Coordinates of C-alpha atoms in Angstrom, one line a residue:
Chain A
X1 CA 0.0 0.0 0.0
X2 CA 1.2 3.5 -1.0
X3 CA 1.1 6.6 1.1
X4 CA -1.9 8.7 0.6
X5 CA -0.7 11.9 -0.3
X6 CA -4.3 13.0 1.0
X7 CA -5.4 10.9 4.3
X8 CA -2.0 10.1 5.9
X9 CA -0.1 13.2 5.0
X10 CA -3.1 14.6 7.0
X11 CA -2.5 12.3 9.9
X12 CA 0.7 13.0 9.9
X13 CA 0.1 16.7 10.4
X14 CA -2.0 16.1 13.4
X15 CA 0.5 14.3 15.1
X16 CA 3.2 16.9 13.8
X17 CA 0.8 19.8 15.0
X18 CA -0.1 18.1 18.3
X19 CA 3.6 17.5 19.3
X20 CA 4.2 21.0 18.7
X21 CA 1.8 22.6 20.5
X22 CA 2.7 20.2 23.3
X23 CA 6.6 20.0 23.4
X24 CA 7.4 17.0 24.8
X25 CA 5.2 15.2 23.6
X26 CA 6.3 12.1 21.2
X27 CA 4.6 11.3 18.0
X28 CA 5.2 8.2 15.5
X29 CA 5.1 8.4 12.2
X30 CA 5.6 4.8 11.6
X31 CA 2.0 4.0 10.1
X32 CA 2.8 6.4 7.5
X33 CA 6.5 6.3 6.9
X34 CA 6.0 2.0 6.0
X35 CA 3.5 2.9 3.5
X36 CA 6.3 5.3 1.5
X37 CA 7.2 2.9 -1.6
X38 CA 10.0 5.0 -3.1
X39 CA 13.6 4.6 -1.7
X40 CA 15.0 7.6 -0.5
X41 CA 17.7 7.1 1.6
X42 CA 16.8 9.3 4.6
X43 CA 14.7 8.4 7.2
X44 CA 11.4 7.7 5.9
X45 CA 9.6 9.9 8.7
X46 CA 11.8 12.6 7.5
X47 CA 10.4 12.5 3.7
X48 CA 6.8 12.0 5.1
X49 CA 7.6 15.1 6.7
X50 CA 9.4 16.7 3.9
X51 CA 6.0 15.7 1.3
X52 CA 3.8 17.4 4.2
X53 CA 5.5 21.1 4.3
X54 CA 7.8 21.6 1.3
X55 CA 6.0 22.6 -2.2
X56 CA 6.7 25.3 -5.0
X57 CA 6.6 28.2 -2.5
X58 CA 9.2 27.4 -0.6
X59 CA 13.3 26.8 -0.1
X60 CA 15.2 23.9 1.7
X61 CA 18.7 22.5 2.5
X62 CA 19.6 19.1 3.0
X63 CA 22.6 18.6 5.3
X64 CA 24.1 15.2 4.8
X65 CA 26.8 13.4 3.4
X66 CA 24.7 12.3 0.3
X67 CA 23.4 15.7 -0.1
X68 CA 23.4 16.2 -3.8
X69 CA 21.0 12.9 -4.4
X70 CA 18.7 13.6 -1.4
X71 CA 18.5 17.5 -2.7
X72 CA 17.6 16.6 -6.1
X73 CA 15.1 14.0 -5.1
X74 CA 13.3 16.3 -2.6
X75 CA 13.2 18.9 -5.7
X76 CA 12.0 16.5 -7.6
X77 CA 9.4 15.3 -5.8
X78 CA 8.0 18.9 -3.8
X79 CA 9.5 21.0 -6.7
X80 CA 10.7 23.2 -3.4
X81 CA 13.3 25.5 -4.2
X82 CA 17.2 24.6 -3.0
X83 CA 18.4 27.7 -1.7
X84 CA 21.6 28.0 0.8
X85 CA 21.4 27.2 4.5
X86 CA 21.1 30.3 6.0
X87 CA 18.2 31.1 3.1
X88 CA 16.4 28.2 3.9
X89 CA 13.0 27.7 5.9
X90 CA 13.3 23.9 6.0
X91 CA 16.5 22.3 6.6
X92 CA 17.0 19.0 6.7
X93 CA 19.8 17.6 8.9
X94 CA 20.1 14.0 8.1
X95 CA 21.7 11.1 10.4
X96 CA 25.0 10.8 8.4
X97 CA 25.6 14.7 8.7
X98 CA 27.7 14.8 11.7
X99 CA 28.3 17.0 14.8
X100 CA 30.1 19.8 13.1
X101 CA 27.5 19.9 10.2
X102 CA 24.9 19.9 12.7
X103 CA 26.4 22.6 14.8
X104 CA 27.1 24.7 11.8
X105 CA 23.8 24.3 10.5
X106 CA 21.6 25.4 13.3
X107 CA 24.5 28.6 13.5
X108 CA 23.6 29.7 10.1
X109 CA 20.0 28.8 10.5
X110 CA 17.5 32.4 9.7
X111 CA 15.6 33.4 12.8
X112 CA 13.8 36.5 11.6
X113 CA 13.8 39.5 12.8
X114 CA 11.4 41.1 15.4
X115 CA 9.0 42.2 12.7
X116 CA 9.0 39.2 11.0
X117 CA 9.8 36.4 13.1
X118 CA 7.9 33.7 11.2
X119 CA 10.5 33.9 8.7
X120 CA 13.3 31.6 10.3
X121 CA 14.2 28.4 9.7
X122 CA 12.3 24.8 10.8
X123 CA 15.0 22.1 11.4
X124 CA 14.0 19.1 10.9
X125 CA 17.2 16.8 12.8
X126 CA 17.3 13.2 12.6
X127 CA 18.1 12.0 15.7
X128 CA 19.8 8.8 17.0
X129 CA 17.2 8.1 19.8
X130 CA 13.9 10.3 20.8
X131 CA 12.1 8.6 23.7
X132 CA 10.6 9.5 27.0
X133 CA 13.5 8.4 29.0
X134 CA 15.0 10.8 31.4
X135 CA 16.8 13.2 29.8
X136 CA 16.0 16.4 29.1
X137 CA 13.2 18.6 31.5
X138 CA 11.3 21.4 29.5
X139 CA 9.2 24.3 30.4
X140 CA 7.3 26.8 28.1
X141 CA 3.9 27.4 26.2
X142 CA 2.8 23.8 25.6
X143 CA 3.7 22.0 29.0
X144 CA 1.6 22.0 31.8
X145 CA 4.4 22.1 34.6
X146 CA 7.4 20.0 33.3
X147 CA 8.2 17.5 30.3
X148 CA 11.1 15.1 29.9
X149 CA 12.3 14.1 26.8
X150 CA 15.1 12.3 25.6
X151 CA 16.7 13.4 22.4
X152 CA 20.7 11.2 21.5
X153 CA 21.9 13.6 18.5
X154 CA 25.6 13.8 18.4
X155 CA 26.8 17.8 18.9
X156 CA 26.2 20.9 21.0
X157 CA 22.4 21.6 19.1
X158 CA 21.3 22.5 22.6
X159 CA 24.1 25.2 23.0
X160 CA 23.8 26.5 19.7
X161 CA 20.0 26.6 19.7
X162 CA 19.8 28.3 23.3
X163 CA 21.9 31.3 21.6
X164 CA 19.2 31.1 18.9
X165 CA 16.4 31.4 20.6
X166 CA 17.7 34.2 23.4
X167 CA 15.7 36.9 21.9
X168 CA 12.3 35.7 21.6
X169 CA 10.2 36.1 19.3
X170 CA 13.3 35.1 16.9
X171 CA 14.5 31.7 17.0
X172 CA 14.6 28.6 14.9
X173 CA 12.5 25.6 15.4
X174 CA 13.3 21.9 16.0
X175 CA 11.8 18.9 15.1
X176 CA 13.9 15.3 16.3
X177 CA 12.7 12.1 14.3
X178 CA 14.3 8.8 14.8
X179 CA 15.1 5.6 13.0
X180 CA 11.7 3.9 15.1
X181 CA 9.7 7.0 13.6
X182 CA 9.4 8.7 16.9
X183 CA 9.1 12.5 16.4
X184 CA 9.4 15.3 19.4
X185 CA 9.5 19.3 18.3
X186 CA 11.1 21.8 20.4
X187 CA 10.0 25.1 18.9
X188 CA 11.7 28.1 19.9
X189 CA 9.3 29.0 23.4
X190 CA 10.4 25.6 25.0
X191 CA 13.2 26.0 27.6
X192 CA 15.5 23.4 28.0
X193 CA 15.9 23.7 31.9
X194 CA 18.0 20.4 33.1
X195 CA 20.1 18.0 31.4
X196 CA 20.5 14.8 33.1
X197 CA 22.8 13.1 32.2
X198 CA 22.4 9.4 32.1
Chain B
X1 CA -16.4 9.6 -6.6
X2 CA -17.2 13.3 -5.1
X3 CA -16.4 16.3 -7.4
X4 CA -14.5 18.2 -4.3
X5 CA -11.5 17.3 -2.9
X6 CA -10.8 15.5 0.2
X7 CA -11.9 19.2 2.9
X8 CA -12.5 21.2 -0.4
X9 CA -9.2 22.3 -0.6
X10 CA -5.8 21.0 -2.9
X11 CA -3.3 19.7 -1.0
X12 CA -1.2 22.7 -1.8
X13 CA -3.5 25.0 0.1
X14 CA -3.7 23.0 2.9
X15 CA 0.1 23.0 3.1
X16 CA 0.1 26.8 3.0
X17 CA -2.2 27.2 6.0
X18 CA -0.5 24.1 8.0
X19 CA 2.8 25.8 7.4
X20 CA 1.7 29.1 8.9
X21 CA -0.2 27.5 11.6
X22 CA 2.7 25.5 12.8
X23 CA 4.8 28.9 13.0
X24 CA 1.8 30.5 14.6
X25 CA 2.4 27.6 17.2
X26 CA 6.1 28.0 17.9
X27 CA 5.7 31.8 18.3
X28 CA 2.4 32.5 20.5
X29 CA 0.4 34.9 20.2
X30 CA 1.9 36.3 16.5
X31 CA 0.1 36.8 13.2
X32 CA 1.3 34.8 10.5
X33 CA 0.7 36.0 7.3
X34 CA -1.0 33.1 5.0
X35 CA -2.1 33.0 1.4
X36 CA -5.7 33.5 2.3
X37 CA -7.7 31.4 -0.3
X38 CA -11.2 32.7 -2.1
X39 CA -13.9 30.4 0.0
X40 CA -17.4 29.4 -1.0
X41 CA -18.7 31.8 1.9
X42 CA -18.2 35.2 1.5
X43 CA -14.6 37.1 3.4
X44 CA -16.1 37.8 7.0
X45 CA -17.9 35.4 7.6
X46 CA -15.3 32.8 9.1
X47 CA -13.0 32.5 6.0
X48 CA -10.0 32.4 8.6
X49 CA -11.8 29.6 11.0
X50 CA -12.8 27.5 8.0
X51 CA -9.8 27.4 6.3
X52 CA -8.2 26.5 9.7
X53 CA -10.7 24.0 9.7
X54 CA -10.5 22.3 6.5
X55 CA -6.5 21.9 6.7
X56 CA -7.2 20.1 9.8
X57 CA -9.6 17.6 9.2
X58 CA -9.2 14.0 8.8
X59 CA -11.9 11.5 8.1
X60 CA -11.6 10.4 12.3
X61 CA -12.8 13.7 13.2
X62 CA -16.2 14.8 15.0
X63 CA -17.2 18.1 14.3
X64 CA -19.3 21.1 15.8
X65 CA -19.5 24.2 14.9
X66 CA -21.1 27.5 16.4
X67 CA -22.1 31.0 16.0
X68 CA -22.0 33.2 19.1
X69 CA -22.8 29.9 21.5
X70 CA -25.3 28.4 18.8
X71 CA -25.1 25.5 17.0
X72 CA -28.0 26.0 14.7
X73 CA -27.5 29.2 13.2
X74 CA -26.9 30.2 9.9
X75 CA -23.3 31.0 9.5
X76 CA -22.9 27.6 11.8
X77 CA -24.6 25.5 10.1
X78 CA -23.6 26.2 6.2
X79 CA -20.1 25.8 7.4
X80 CA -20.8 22.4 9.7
X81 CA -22.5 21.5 5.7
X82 CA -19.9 23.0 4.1
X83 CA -17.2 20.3 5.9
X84 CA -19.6 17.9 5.8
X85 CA -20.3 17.4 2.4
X86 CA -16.7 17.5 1.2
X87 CA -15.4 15.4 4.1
X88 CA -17.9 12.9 5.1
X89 CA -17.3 13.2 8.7
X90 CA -19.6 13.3 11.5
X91 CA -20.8 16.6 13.3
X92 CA -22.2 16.9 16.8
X93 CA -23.5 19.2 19.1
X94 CA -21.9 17.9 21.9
X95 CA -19.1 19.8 23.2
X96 CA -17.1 17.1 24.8
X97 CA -17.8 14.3 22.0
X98 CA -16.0 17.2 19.7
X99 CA -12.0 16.9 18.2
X100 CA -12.6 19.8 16.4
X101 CA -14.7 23.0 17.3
X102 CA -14.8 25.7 15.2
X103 CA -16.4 28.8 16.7
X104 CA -17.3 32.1 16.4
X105 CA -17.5 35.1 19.2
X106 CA -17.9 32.3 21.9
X107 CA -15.1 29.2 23.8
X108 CA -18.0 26.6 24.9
X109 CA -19.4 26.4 28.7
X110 CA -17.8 23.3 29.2
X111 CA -13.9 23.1 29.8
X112 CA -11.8 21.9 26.5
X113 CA -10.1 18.8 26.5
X114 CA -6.7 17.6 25.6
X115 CA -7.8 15.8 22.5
X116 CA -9.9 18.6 21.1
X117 CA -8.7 21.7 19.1
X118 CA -10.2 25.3 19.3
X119 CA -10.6 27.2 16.1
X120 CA -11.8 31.0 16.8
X121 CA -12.9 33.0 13.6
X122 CA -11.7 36.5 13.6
X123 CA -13.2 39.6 11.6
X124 CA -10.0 41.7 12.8
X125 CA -6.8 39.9 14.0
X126 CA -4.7 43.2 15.0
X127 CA -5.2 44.5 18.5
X128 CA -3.8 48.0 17.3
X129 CA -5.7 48.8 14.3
X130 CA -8.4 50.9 15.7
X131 CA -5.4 53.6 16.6
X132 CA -3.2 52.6 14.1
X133 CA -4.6 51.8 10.6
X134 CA -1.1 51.3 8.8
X135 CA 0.2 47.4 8.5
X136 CA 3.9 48.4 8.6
X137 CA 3.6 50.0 11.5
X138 CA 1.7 47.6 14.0
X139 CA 4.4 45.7 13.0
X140 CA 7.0 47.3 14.0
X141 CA 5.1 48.1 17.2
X142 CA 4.5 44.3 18.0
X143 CA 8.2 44.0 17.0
X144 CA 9.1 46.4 19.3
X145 CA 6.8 45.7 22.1
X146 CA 5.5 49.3 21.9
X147 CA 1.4 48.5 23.4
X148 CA 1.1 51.3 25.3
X149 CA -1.5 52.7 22.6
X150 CA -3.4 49.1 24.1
X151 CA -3.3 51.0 27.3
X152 CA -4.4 53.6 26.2
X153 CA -7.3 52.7 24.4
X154 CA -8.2 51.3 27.6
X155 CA -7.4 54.6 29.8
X156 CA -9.4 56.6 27.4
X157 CA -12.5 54.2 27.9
X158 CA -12.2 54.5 31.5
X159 CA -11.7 58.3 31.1
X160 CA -15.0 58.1 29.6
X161 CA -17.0 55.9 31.1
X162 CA -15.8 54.9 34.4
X163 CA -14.0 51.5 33.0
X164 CA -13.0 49.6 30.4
X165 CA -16.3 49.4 27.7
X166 CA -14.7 46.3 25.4
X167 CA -17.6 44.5 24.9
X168 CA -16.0 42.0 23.2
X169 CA -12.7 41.2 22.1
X170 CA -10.7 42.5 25.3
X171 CA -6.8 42.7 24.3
X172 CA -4.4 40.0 26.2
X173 CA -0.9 39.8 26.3
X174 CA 0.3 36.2 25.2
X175 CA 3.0 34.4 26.9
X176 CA 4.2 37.7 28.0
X177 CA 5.3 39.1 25.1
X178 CA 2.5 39.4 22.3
X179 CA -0.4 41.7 22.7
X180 CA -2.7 39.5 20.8
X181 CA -7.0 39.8 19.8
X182 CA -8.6 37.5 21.2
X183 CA -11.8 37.1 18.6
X184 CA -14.7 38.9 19.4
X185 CA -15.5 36.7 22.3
X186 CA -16.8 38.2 25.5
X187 CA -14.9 39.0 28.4
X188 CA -16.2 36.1 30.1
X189 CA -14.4 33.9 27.5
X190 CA -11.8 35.7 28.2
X191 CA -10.2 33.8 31.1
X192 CA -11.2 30.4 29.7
X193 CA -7.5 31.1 26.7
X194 CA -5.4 31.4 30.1
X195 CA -3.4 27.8 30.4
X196 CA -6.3 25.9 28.0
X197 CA -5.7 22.1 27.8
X198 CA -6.7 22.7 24.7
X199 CA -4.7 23.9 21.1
X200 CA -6.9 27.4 19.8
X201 CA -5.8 28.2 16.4
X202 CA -7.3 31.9 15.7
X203 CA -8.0 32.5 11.6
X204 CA -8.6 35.7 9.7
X205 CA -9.4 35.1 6.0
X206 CA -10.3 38.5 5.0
X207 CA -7.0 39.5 6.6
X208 CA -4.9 36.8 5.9
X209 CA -3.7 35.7 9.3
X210 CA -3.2 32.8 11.2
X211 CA -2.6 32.8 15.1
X212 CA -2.6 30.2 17.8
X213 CA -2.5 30.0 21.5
X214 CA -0.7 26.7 22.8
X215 CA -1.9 24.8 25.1
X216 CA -0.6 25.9 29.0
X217 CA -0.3 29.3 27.9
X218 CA 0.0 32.0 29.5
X219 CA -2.8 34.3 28.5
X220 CA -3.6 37.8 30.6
X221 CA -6.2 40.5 29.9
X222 CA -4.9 43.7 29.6
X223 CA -6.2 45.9 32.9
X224 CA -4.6 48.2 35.3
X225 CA -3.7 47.5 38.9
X226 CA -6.5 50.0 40.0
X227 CA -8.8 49.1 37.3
X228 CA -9.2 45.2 36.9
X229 CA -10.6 43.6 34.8
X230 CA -13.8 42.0 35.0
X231 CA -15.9 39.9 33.2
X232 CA -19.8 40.5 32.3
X233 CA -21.6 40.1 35.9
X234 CA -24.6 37.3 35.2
X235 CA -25.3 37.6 39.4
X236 CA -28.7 37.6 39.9
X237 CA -29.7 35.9 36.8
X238 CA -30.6 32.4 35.8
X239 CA -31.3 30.7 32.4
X240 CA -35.0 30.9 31.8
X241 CA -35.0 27.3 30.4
X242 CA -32.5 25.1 32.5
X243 CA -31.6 27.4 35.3
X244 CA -28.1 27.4 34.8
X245 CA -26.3 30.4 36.6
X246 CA -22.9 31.7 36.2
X247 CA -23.1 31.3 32.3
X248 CA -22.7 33.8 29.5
X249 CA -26.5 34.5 29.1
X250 CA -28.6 36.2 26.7
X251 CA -30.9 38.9 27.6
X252 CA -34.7 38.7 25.9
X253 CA -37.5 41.2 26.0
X254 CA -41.3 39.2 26.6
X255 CA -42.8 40.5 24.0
X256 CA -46.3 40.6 25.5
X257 CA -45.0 41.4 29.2
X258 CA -42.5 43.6 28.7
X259 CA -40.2 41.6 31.3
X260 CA -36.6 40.7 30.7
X261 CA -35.5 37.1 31.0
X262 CA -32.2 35.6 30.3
X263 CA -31.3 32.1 28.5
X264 CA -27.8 30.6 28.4
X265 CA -26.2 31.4 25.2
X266 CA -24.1 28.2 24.3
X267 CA -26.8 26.3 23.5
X268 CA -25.9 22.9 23.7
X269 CA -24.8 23.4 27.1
X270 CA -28.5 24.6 27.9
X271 CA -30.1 21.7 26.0
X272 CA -27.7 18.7 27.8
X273 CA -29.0 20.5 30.8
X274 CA -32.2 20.7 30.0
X275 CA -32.2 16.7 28.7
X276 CA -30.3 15.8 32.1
X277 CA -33.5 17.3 33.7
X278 CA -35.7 15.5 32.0
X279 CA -34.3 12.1 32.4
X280 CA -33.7 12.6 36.7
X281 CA -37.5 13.6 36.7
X282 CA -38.6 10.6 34.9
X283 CA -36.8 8.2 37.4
X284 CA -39.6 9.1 40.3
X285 CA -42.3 8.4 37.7
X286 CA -40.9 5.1 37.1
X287 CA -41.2 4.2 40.8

């Protein structure tokens, strides 16, 4: 069975929108990533993702080791425009991209300005592990009193993303996916108050 | 096969409006501009909220849909049709069996869920325009953080009139940083926005904006420390039909009497009320 560009890309939002608005919260794509029949040699939650926002009107980066065939497939298939990294209001950090990459992408990542702060850059970060374990403890717009989330991603994303976000309303936002389809956002309201280390 | 897409809408409009209502999301409380598209009801008449709507829905959703607290009216109805017919899913009346509510001037009676989404329709998303009618320049101001032309709207009203007249659509400041309209609801709705358990997406078609409230956010309505702010005092009065108090009511004339009497305004809340009260009297009868 194929992926209906319709029904599941719309299911997919929901759980996309409802992690979100509830950071913290873990979603998986895995009902909708199996049904994708092309190979595409990212994470499939990532291209499900990718189908859902990216079309004509607007610009991506891949960042990843293979990205000249990822970037021309994505094209291809959204007919998004591929613009430079710090142009870009999608960028897609891919597993084999490592820390530096990752690091270096989230620095040159747009976070608007204070008039326009809606025009900075969605990161979407594939991520070795997301799951509930202990890990890290949020607080913002979204969570009732606390949330823990555990996010393994090789580099100093949290550092880097901290300086990002210091003067809200600017900021980039993060979304994790992992190999098992799981799928946590941390958009730019959501403090990262304690690491535990584990 | 139906001659409508799946929610009316192409795909690539819905994209557009889930783009914008997922950066609406991340930044609380700011308008995101959107590519409003031409609708099948006319700009003002909950464009915004239905477009909202439609890139939501999915065929597991329960609908309801009202106009200032009713269910049955007009705009409420061709809308609830509207998604119906191109979508094939089930509407209800009943707040809590709801995942989606779309609603104008009015947050239901009974407290959102966790599973349900909010969408408000708004005639006029910018809580500066009335003293600033330029774009740019409420911008800037909400860029800047510059509201005290907020306060003084609200000074000047109490200047006048001994306190702060907004009928409807009382300004709050979002998440501490964005002062934000609220939709035309009434004060008393007011309070219900502050730390919601549930998402509220706000849409203006006509204006081409898309804002959201998360849920656990922080939501305060603009008053001063020696002018607070209040919501619309129902003391005294009860609903006419189930007896509720502490309700937004409406007030009605008798025509033949001349007396005033109030009935609750969301009516579904009034009618599970009134059916609750029906089926506790008919236990006695039974025994």
């Amino acid at each position: 069975m194929s992926l209906d560009t319709v029904h599941d890309i719309q299911i997919a939002y929901r759980k996309l929108l409802n992690s979100m608005a509830r950071p913290g919260v873990i979603s998986n794509l895995e009902e909708q990533a199996k049904k994708l029949e092309i190979e595409v040699g990212c994470n499939p939650s990532t291209m499900v993702l990718a189908l859902m926002l990216l079309d004509t009107e607007v610009t991506f980066h891949v960042v990843s080791q293979r990205a000249a065939q990822i970037t021309k497939l994505l094209n291809q298939l959204t007919y998004a425009k591929v613009v430079e990294v710090e142009q870009a209001q999608y960028i897609f950090v891919l597993n084999d991209a490592g820390s530096v990459e990752l690091e270096k992408a989230l620095e040159m990542a747009k976070t608007g300005d204070l008039n326009n702060p809606h025009e900075s850059a969605t990161v979407i970060v594939e991520a070795d592990v997301v799951s509930g374990d202990s890990g890290l403890l949020l607080k913002g717009p979204g969570i009732k009193t606390g949330s823990v989330v555990h996010v393994k991603r090789s580099g100093d994303w949290i550092g880097i993303r901290e300086q990002k976000n210091a003067e809200f309303p600017t900021g980039i936002d993060l979304v994790f996916v992992d190999p098992n389809h799981q799928l946590v956002c941390l958009p730019r309201t959501t403090q990262i108050v304690e690491q535990v280390i584990g | 096969m139906s001659a409508y897409n799946f929610a009316f809408f192409d795909e690539g409009s819905k994209r557009e409006i889930r783009r914008a209502t997922l950066k609406a999301i991340a930044i609380p409380g700011y308008q995101v501009p959107f590519a409003s598209r031409e609708m099948p009801i006319a700009r003002g008449w909950g464009t915004g909220g239905l477009q909202l709507t439609l890139s939501l829905v999915g065929k597991e959703d329960v609908l309801k849909v009202i106009d200032q607290g009713s269910d049955e009216s007009v705009n409420a109805v061709n809308i609830k049709k509207l998604v119906g017919k191109t979508t094939g899913i089930r509407a209800t009346e009943e707040t809590s069996e709801a995942t989606l509510i779309q609603s104008r001037h009015r947050i239901p009676e009974i407290p959102l869920s966790e599973g349900q989404i909010l969408v408000l329709q708004v005639p006029l998303p910018e809580p500066l325009r009335a003293y600033e009618s330029s774009e740019l320049v409420t911008k800037k101001l909400h860029g800047e953080r510059e509201y005290s032309g907020a306060w003084l709207m609200l000074f000047e009203q109490i200047m006048r009139y001994g306190n702060m007249s907004t009928g409807a659509d009382h300004p709050v400041l979002v998440h501490d940083r964005y002062v934000m309209a609220p939709s035309p609801i009434p004060r008393f709705d007011n309070p219900k926005m502050n730390r919601s358990e549930a998402l509220i997406l706000l849409g203006a078609g006509r204006e081409k904006k898309v804002y959201a409230v998360p849920p656990h956010t922080q939501v305060v309505s603009l008053a001063f420390d020696d002018y607070l702010f209040q919501t619309e005092s129902s003391a005294g009065n009860s609903c006419k039909l189930c007896g509720a108090t502490d309700v937004f009511m409406d007030e009605f004339v008798h025509e033949e009497t001349g007396e005033t009497y109030h009935q609750c305004n969301d009516t579904s809340y009034c009618l599970s009320r009134l059916n609750r009260k029906v089926l506790h009297q008919e236990v006695p009868l039974n025994g």
